[in-house]
Structure formats: structure tokens, C-alpha cells
Coordinates of C-alpha atoms in Angstrom, one line a residue:
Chain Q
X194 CA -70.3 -41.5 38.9
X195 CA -69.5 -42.9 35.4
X196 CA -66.1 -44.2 34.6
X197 CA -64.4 -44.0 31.3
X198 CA -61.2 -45.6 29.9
X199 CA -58.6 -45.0 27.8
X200 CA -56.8 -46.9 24.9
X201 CA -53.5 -45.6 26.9
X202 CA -54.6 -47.1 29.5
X203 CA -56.0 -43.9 31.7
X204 CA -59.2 -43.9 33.9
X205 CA -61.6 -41.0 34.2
X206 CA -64.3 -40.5 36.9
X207 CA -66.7 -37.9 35.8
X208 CA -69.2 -35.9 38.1
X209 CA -71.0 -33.4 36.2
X210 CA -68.0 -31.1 34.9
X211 CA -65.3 -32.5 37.1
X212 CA -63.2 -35.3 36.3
X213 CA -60.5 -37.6 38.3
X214 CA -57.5 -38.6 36.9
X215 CA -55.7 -41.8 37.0
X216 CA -53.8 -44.8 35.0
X217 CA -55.0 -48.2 35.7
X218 CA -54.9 -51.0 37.4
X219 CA -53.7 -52.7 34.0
X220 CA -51.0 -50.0 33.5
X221 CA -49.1 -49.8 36.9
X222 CA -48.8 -53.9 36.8
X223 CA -47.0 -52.8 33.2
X224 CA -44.5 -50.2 34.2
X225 CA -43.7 -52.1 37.7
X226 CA -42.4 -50.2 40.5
X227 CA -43.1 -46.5 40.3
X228 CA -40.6 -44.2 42.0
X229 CA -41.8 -40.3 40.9
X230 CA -45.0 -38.7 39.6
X231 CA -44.7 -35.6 38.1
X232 CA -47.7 -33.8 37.7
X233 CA -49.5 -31.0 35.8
X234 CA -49.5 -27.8 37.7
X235 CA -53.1 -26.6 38.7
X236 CA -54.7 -24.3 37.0
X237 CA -53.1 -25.5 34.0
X238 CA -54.9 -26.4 30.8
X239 CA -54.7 -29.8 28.7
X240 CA -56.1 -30.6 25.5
X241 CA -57.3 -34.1 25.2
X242 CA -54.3 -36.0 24.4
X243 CA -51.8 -34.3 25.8
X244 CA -48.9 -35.8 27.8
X245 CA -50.2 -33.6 31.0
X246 CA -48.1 -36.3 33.6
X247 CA -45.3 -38.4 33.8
X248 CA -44.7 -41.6 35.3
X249 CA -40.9 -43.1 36.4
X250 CA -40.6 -46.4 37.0
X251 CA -37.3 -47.5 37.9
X252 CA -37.5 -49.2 34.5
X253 CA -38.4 -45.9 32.2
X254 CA -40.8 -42.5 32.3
X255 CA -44.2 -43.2 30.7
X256 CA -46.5 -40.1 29.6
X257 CA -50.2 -39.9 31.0
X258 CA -51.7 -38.6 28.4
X259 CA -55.2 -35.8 29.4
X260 CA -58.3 -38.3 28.6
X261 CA -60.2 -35.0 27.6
X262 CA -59.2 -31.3 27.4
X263 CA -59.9 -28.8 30.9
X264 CA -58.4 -27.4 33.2
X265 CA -56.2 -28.6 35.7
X266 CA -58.0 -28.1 39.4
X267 CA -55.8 -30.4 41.9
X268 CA -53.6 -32.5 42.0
X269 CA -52.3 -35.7 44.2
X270 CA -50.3 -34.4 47.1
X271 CA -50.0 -38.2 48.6
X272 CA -48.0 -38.9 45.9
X273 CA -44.9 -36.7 46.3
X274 CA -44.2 -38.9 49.6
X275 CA -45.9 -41.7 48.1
X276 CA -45.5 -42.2 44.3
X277 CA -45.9 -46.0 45.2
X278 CA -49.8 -45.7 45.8
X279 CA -50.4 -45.8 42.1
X280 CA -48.7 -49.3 42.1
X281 CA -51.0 -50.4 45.4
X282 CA -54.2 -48.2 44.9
X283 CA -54.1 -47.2 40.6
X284 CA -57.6 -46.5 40.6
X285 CA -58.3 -45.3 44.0
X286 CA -55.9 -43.4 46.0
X287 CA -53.1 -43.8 43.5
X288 CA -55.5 -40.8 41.4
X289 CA -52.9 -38.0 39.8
X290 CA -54.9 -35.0 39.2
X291 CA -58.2 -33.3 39.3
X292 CA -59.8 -31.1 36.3
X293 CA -62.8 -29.6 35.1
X294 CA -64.2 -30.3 31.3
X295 CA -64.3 -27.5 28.6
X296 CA -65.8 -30.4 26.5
X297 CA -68.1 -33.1 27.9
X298 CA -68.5 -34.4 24.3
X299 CA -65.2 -36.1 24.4
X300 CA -66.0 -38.6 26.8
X301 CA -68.4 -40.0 23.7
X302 CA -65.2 -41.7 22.5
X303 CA -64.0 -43.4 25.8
X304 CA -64.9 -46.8 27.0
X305 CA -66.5 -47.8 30.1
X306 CA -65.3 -50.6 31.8
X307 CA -66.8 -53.7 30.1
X308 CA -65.3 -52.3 27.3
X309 CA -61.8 -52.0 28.9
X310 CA -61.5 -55.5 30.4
X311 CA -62.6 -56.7 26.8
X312 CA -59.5 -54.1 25.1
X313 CA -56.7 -55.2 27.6
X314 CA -57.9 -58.6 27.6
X315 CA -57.1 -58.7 23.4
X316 CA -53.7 -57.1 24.4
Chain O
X8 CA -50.1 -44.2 29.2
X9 CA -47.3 -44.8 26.4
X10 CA -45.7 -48.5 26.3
X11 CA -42.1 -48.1 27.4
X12 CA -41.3 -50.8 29.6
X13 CA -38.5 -52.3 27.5
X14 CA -35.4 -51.8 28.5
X15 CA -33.5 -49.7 25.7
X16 CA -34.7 -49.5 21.9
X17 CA -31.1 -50.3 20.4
X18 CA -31.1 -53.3 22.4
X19 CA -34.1 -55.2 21.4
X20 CA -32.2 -56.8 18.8
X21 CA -34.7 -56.1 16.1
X22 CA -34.5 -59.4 14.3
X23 CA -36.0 -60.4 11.4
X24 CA -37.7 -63.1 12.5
X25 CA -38.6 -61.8 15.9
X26 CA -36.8 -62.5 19.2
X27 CA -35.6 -65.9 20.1
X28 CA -35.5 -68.3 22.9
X29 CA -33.4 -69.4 25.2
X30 CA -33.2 -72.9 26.8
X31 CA -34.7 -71.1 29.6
X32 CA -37.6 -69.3 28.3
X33 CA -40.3 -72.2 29.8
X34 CA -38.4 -71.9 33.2
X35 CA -39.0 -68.0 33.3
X36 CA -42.6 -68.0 32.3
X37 CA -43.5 -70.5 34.7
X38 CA -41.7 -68.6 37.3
X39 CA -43.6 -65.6 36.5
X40 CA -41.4 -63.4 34.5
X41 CA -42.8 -61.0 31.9
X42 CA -40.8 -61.6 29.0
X43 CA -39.3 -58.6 26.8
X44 CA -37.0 -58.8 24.0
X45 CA -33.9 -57.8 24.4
X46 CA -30.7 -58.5 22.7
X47 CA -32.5 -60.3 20.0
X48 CA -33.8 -62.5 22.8
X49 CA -37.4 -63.3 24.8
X50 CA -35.6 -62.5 28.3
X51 CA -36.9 -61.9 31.5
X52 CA -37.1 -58.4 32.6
X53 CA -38.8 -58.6 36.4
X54 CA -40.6 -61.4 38.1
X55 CA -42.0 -59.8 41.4
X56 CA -40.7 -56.3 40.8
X57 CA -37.4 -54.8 39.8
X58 CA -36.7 -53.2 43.3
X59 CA -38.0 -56.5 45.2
X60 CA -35.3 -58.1 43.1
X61 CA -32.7 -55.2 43.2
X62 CA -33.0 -55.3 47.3
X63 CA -33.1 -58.9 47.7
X64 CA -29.7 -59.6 45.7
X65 CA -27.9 -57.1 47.6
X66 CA -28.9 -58.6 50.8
X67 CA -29.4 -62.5 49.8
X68 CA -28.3 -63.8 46.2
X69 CA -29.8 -63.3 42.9
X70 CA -30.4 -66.0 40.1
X71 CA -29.8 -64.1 36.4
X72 CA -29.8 -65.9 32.9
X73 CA -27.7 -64.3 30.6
X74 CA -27.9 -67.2 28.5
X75 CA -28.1 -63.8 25.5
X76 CA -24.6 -63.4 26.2
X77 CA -21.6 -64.7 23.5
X78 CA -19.6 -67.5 24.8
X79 CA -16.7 -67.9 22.6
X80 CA -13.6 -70.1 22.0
X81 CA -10.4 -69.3 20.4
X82 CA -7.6 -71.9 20.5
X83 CA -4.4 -72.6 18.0
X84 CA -1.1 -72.4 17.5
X85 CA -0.2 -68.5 18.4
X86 CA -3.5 -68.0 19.8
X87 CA -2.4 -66.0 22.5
X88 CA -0.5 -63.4 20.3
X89 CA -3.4 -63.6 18.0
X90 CA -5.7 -62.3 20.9
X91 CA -3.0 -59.5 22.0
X92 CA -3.1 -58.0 18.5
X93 CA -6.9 -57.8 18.9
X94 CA -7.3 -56.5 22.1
X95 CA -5.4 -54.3 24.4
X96 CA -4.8 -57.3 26.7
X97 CA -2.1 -58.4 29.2
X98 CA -2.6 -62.0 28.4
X99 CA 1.6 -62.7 29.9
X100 CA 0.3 -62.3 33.1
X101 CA -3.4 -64.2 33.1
X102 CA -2.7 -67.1 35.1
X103 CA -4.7 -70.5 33.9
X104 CA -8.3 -69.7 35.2
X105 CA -7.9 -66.1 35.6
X106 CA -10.4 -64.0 34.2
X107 CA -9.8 -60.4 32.8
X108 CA -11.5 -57.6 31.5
X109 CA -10.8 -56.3 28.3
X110 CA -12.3 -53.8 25.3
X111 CA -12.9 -54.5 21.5
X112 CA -12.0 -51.4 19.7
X113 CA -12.0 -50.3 16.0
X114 CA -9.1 -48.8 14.2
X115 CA -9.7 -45.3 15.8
X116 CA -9.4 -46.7 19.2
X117 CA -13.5 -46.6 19.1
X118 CA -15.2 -49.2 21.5
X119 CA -16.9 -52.1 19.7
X120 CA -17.9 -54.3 22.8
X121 CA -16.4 -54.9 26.3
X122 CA -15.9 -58.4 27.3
X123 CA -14.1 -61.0 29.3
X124 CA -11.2 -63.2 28.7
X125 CA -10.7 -66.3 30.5
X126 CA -7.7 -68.2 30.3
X127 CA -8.4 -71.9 29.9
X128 CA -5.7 -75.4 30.0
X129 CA -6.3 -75.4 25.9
X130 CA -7.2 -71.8 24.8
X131 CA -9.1 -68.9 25.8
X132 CA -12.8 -68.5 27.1
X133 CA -14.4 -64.8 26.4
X134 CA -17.6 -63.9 27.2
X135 CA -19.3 -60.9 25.1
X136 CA -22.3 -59.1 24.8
X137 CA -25.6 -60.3 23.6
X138 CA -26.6 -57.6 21.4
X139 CA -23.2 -57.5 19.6
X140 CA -21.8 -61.1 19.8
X141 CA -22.2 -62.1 16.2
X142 CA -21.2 -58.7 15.0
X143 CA -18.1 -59.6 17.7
X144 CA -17.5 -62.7 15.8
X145 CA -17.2 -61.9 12.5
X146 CA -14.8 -59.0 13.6
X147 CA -12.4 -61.5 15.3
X148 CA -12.9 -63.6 12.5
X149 CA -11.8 -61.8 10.1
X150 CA -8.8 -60.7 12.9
X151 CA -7.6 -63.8 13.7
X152 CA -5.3 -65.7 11.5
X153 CA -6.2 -69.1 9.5
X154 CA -4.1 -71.4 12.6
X155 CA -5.9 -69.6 15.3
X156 CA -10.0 -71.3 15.5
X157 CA -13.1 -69.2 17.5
X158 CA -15.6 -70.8 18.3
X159 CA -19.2 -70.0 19.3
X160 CA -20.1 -72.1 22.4
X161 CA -24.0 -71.8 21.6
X162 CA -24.6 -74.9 23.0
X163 CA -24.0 -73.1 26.3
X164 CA -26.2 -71.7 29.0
X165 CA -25.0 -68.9 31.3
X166 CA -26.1 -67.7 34.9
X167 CA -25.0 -65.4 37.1
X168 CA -25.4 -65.9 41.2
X169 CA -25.0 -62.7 42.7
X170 CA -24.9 -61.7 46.2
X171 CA -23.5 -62.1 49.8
X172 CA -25.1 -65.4 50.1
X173 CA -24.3 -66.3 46.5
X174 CA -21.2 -68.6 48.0
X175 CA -23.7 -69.7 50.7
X176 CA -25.9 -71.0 48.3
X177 CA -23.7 -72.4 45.6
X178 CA -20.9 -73.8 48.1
X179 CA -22.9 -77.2 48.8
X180 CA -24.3 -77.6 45.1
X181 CA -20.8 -77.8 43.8
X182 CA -18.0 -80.9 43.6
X183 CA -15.1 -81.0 42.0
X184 CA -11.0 -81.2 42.1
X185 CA -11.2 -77.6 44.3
X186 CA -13.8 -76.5 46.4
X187 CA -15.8 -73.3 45.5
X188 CA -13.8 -71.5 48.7
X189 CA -10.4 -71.5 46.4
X190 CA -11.9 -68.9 43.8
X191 CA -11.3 -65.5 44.4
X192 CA -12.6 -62.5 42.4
X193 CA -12.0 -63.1 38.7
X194 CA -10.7 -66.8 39.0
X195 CA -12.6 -69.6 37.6
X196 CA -12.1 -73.5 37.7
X197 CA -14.0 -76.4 36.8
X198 CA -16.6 -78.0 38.6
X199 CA -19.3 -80.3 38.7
X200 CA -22.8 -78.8 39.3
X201 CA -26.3 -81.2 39.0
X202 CA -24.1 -83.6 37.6
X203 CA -22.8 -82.1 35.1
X204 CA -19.4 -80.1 34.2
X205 CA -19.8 -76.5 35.0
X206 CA -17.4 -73.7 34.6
X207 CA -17.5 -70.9 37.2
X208 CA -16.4 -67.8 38.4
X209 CA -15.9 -65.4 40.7
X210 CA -17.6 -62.7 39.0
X211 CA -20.6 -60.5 37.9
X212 CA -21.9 -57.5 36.9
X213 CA -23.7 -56.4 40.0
X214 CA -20.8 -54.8 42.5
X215 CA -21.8 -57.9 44.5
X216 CA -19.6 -61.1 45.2
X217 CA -20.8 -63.7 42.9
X218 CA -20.3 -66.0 40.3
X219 CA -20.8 -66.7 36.7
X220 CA -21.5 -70.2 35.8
X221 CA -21.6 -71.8 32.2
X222 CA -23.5 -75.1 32.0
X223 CA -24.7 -77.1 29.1
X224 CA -27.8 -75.8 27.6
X225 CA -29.3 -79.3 28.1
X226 CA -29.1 -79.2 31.5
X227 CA -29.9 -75.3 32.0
X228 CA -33.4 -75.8 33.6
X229 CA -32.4 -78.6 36.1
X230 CA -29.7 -76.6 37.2
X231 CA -31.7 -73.4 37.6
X232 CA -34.3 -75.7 39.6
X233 CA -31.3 -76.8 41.8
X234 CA -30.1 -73.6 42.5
X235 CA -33.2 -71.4 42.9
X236 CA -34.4 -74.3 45.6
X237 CA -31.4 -73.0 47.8
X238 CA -33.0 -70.1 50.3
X239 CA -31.1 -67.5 49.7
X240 CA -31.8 -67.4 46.1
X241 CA -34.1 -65.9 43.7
X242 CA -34.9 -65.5 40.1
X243 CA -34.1 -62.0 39.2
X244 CA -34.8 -60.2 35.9
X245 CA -33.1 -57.6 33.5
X246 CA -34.8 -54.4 35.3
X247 CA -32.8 -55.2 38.2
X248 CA -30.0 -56.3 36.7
X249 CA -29.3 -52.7 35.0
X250 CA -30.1 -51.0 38.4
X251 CA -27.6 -53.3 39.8
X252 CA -25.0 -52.6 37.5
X253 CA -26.0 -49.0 37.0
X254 CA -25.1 -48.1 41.3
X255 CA -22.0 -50.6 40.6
X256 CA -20.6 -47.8 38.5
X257 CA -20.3 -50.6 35.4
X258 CA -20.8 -49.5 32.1
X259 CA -23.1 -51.1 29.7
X260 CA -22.5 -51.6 26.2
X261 CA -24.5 -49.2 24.0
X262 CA -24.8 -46.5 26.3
X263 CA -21.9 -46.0 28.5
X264 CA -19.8 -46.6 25.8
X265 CA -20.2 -47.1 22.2
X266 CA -18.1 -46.9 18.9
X267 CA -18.1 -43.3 18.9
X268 CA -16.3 -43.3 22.6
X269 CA -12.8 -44.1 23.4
X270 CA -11.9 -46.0 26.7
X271 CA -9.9 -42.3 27.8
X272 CA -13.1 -40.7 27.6
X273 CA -15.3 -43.7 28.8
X274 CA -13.0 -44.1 31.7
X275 CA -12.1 -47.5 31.2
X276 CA -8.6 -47.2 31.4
X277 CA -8.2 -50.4 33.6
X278 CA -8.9 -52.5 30.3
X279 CA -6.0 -51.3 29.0
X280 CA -3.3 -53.5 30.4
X281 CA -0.1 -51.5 31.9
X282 CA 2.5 -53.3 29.3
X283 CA -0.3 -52.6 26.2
X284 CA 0.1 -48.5 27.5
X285 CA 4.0 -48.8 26.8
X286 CA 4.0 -51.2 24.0
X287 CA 0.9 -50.7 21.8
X288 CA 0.3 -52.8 19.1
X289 CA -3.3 -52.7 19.1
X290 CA -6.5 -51.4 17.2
X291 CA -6.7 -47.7 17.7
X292 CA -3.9 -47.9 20.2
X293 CA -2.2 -44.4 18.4
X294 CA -5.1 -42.3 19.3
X295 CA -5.7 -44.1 22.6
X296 CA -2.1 -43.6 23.5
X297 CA -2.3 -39.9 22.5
X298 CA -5.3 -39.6 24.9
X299 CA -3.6 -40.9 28.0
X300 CA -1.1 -38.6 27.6
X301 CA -3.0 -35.2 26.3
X302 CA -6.0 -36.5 28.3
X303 CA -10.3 -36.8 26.6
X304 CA -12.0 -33.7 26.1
X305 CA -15.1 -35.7 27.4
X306 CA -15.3 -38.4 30.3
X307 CA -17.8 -40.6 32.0
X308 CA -18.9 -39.3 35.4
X309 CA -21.5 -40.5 37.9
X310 CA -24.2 -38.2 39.1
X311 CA -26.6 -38.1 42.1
X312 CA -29.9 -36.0 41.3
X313 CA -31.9 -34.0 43.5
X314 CA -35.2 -34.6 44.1
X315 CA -36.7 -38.2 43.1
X316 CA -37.1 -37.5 39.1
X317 CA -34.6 -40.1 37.5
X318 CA -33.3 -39.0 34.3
X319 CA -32.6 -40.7 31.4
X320 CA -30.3 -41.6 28.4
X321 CA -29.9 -38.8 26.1
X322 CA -30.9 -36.1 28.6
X323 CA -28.8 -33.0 28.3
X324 CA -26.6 -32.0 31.3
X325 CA -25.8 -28.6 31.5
X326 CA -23.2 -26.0 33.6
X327 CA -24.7 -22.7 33.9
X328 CA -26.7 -22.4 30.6
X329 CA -24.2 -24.3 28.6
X330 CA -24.4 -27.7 27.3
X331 CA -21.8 -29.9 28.6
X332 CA -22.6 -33.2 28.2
X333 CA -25.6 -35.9 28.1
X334 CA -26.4 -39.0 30.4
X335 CA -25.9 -42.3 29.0
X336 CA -27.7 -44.2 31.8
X337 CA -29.7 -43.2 34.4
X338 CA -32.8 -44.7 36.8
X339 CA -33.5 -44.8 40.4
X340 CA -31.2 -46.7 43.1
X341 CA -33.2 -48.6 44.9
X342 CA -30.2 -48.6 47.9
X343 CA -29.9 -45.3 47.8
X344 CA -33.2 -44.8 47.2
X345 CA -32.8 -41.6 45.0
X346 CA -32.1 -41.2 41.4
X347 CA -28.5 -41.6 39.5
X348 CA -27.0 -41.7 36.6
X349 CA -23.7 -41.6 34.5
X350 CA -22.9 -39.1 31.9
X351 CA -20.7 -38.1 29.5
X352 CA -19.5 -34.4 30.5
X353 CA -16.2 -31.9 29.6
X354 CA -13.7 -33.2 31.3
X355 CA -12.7 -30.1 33.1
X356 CA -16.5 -30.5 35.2
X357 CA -15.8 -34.2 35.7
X358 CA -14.3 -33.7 39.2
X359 CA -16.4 -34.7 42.2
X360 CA -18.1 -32.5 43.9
X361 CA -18.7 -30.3 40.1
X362 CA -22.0 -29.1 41.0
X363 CA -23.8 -29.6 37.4
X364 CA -27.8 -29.3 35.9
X365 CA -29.1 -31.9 33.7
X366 CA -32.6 -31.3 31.8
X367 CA -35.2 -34.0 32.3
X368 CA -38.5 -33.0 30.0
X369 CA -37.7 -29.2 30.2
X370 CA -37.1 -29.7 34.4
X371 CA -33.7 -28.8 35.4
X372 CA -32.6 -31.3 38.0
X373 CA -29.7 -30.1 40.2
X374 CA -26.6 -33.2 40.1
X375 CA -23.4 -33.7 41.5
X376 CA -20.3 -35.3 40.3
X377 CA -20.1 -38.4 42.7
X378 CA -17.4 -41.5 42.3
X379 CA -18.5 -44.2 41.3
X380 CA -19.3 -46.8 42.1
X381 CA -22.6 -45.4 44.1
X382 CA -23.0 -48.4 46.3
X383 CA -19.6 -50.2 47.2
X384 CA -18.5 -53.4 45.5
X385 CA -18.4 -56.3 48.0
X386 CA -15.9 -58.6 45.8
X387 CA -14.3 -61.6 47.2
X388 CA -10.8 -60.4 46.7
X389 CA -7.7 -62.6 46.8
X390 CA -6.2 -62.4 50.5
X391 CA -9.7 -60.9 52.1
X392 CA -11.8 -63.0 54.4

């Protein structure tokens, strides 16, 4: 299942139409210690770009901004008890929300992950 | 994601030339702290994690640099009538080594900076703000008159201990005439410290007991070395500094309070000495005088939020549908573990237990009016144990 990247810094696992969600690795080590995740309802619909989720760290709130436009399918229970898993698991369990793709031809502008490590390393 | 991890936009000093360092700056890095600006400065704003830090100097001590911070001078003849015609100080009844906290207000009573007056053998020591000390300066410059001096001690490094272990760990490090048991909360002495002359207090920002310790900056990484080897202490950054302060109920300069907020309204009566109320006879001390007795039409409360969203400066609080007021300051406690905030509100909603709404991003987060401070202060006070 290919994995795409964000210049903000968002991951997206895509299988077919359906995408996961999540900020990375890179990102949580930024914002330090998260204490809320407030998600996008589901069944709601993003545009790419869109601030569809916020992140609190006990520092600030950071937007998570929709890697592509679709629809909002599910999102990450865990993390109302848990918001702390996107600090320990960002791209694994730590994932915020589920949607399906009303344009796979968005993905053309993401980067995979060679690409990523090469953009964060420059940072 | 968007980039926000510094600490407040107003603060970050802007300069010109970009941020400065400070005679720590080396010590930090190789300790592991991400650097932000801040105050015009590369500071520290975490090392392992803000509530790591946050936790560990409420329950062990906590090593900040706030080296940013204006250390000042001001000796002369008539110095001490000098400083009471700036600020709206009691200085007749600051004993030699007391320390005292005090406002810097405009001609309308507006507040400029907070800071903190030390009474020294020779003069007075005051300690101001980063992100406004040179503005600080030139005002009491141009206050002062030609026999009265100020001087900036910029040769000076400044950390805070903080912490129920913070006497613990700083006890055996220090020598002197006194030993460290004979300050009490907001008395400072001379000591030695690494070998050198250190001043210190019994002070701080965090609620915490603690001290405040001005060293020269030539010596300010040997002494950091000395004390951060002690086992109760840490190195802890700006992040947890502000969450400190923030469930300490203390204001910070730029939010809390600012030139458009008088200390009525900011509730920061208690840096208006008793005899200043009665006699006056300082900046903005008609209007301020006027307030105490007709009382602010705004105030600064605490809140406690529902639910785990924090909100943040600038957020609108509301009672009913109507706007009442905004929050100046506001992030998670990591105590408490929930979030809270202070606000400026209508004074007639600032009484606890004023069950008020504040709107985060559109959300509307039920708060209540809660004393402050959130978390007790655990101050080493004259006559205690």
C-alpha cells in the first residue's frame, strides 16, 4: 500500500480509493507532547488542503491539513483517551482519520518517502 | 501540519539581525534543547518534553536560564525617591535584601512591564522582562534624574532553581557569610557559588519554592554544570516554564497584562504598595486610584475548561450568547491534567463559580471561574518550616 507525504508534514496510506490519515513521525517530535485531537466528523467532506484536524500540544494547536479532497469515513477513537499515541505511534496507531478519494489524481503531487526523508532532512 | 511551536508571536523579539545568544546557548544544545527565539533570544523551549519537565520540577527541582531577562542597577544620591516616583513601590519598608514586586505603568496607569526590585547595601537590583528590557531602560532613563545612574548588568547570567528539592540541591553548592537556610520567600543575600560571587533568592516564577541566582556570565556554564550534576535537578525549557507559571496563577507580560490593561483590571493590586494607594504620586496613579475605588469594568480570572481542548490567547469567552471577554493565556496543566486558562472577562462574571463559554475554533468549551492560583504555591515563607 503506497505511502505519500506532505510538505506539512502529513502521511497518507492509500488502498485503492481509501486513504489513512496521519502526521508524521517528523511532526509529533516538533509539536512535543500532544494532549487533544480534534477530529473531522465522519461523513464529512475535505478539499485537499483543508485544515480537516487539529492538534494541541501543551505548547500550541497545529492544523492537519486534508492531503487530498474525500470524504471523511472514520476516525481514531483510541485517541480521545489516548491523544498521546500520535507522539509514541505517529504513523501507526497514532492515525487520525479514515476517508475515501473523490480525486486520486492528487496524490500525483505528494512525495513518497525517499522524497520525505530528503525534504525534512533540508529543513 | 502548520509550524507553531514557538511560544507566542509578539515575543520572538523580531530583531533585525536575528535572535541572539546567550552565554548559555552551547550548554543547551548539548543538553539537547531545541532552541526557539524568544525575547530576541536563541532560548531553550523543551529538552525531553514540556510535561516531563513540568512534572519533574514540581516534584524534584528545575534548572531554567533566563539569562533573556533585564538585570538592572540604579544607585545615587535620592535614588530611592527616584524609584518611588517611577513605580508604585513601598521602598520605606524593603529591608536590605528584600525583594518586591512591582509594575511599570504609563501615564494612564497602563502596564509597561512587571518586574522586581531588590534592595541592595549600595542601590537597587530590578529584574525585568526580556522582551521589554531595553524599551524598560530607556523609559527609566529618561525618568530618572541626572544624580540617580541605571545600569544594565549585561554582563550577568540568570537561573532559576525551582522546586521542593531546589534548597536540597542548592544548600551544599553554596558558602558564604549566611547559609542558604536564612532566606525566606523574597529575601536574597550574597553568596559564593562554583567559586564565584553569586546573588540569590528565594524566588521564582513557578508557584514552587525556589531561587533565582545571578552569576557572572563568564562562569554561567560551569555553574550550570555544577548544579544540574546535583540529583534532583534538571534542565528545563520555556514550554514548561509557561505551564508552570500559567497553573501558578502568574501573569506574563504581553498577555496577561499589557499597556492597554490597568493593574485594577489585571488584578494585580498587590504591586501597588498600601502607602502608594493613600499617597499617590505615581505614573497613572489618578486613574488607578479612581479604579480601586469605583472598581475595573474588566478583570483577570482563571478558568478551568471542560473536556481536554486547551484554548488559547485571543479566544473569545462568552456568557449566554454575548461576548464578555477573551483569554489571554491558556494551555493544558499538566498537574491537573486538564486544560486552563486566564481571561479577561466583565467584572460582574468574575466571581468563582460564574459558569462562562469560551469559543475555541467555532467549539464552545464550557469554563468556570476558578481562583487562582490552579495548583497551590509551595513558598518558603518567613516563620514556616
Amino acid at each position: 500500500m503506497p505511502r505519500y507525504f506532505t510538505q506539512d508534514h502529513e502521511w497518507i496510506d492509500v488502498d485503492g480509493t481509501d486513504a489513512t490519515v496521519g502526521i508524521t513521525d517528523y511532526a509529533q517530535s516538533q509539536l512535543g507532547d500532544i494532549t487533544f485531537v480534534e477530529l473531522p466528523a465522519a461523513g464529512s467532506s475535505v478539499a485537499k488542503g483543508d485544515s480537516a484536524s487539529v492538534v494541541d500540544s501543551v505548547k500550541a494547536a497545529s492544523d492537519v491539513y486534508a492531503p487530498v479532497s474525500g470524504t471523511v469515513s472514520e476516525t481514531n477513537a483510541a485517541l480521545e483517551d489516548e491523544p498521546e499515541l500520535v507522539n509514541s505511534a505517529a504513523e501507526s496507531d497514532g492515525w487520525l482519520w479514515r476517508m475515501t478519494l473523490s480525486d486520486a489524481a492528487e496524490l500525483e503531487g505528494l512525495m513518497d518517502e525517499a522524497a520525505y526523508k530528503t525534504y525534512v532532512e533540508g529543513l | 501540519m502548520s509550524d507553531t511551536y514557538k511560544i507566542s508571536p509578539d515575543e520572538t523579539g523580531e530583531a533585525q539581525a536575528g535572535p541572539l545568544t546567550l552565554p548559555l546557548d552551547g550548554w543547551h544544545r548539548a543538553r539537547g534543547g531545541r532552541m526557539v527565539a524568544f525575547a530576541g533570544y536563541w532560548m531553550p523551549v523543551q529538552y525531553e518534553g514540556i510535561i516531563a519537565e513540568h512534572l519533574w520540577t514540581r516534584t524534584h527541582a528545575g534548572f531554567f536560564d533566563v539569562s533573556h531577562m533585564g538585570q538592572l542597577y540604579i544607585a545615587g544620591e535620592g535614588a530611592e525617591a527616584a524609584i518611588e516616583a517611577v513605580l508604585p513601590i513601598d521602598l520605606s519598608t524593603l529591608p536590605l535584601g528584600g525583594v518586591r514586586y512591582s509594575l511599570l505603568l504609563d501615564d494612564n496607569g497602563g502596564i509597561l512591564d512587571d518586574l522586581m526590585v531588590t534592595r541592595w547595601g549600595s542601590g537597587f537590583y530590578l529584574v525585568v522582562n526580556g522582551a521589554t528590557k531595553h524599551d524598560d531602560i530607556a523609559h527609566l532613563r529618561a525618568s530618572l534624574p541626572d544624580a540617580v545612574s541605571l545600569t544594565h548588568l549585561a554582563d550577568s547570567a540568570l537561573f532559576a532553581l525551582q522546586g521542593p528539592e531546589a534548597f536540597a540541591a542548592l544548600a551544599p553548592l553554596v558558602g558564604g557569610e549566611h547559609p542558604l537556610s536564612a532566606l525566606s520567600f523574597m529575601r536574597g543575600a550574597s553568596f559564593t557559588l562554583g567559586g564565584v560571587e553569586a546573588w540569590i533568592s528565594r524566588s521564582g516564577y513557578t508557584g514552587e519554592d525556589g531561587f533565582e541566582i545571578a552569576v557572572p556570565a563568564e562562569s554561567a556554564s560551569v555553574i550550570a554544570d555544577l548544579i544540574c550534576a546535583q540529583p534532583q535537578v534538571k534542565p528545563i525549557g520555556l514550554g514548561a516554564r509557561d505551564s508552570l507559571r500559567l497553573e501558578a496563577g502568574l501573569p506574563l507580560y504581553g498577555h496577561d497584562m499589557t499597556p492597554d490593561v490597568d493593574p485594577v483590571s489585571a488584578d494585580l493590586l498587590f504591586g501597588i504598595n498600601k502607602r502608594r494607594r493613600g499617597d499617590g504620586g505615581f505614573p497613572g496613579a489618578d486613574r488607578i486610584l479612581s479604579l480601586i475605588d469605583t472598581g475595573s469594568v474588566t478583570r483577570r480570572v482563571g478558568l478551568v475548561l471542560e473536556g481536554r481542548m486547551a484554548a488559547r490567547e485571543g479566544a473569545k469567552v462568552l456568557w449566554g450568547e454575548a461576548e464578555v471577554g477573551s483569554v489571554t493565556s491558556g494551555g493544558f496543566s499538566p498537574s491537573l491534567e486538564k486544560p486552563i486558562a486566564m481571561a479577561t472577562v466583565a467584572a460582574e462574571l468574575a466571581r468563582p463559580g460564574t459558569q462562562l463559554v469560551i469559543d475555541v475554533r467555532g467549539r464552545k468549551i464550557a469554563a468556570t471561574v476558578t481562583p487562582m492560583p490552579f495548583v497551590p504555591h509551595r513558598y518558603h515563607r518567613k516563620g514556616a518550616a
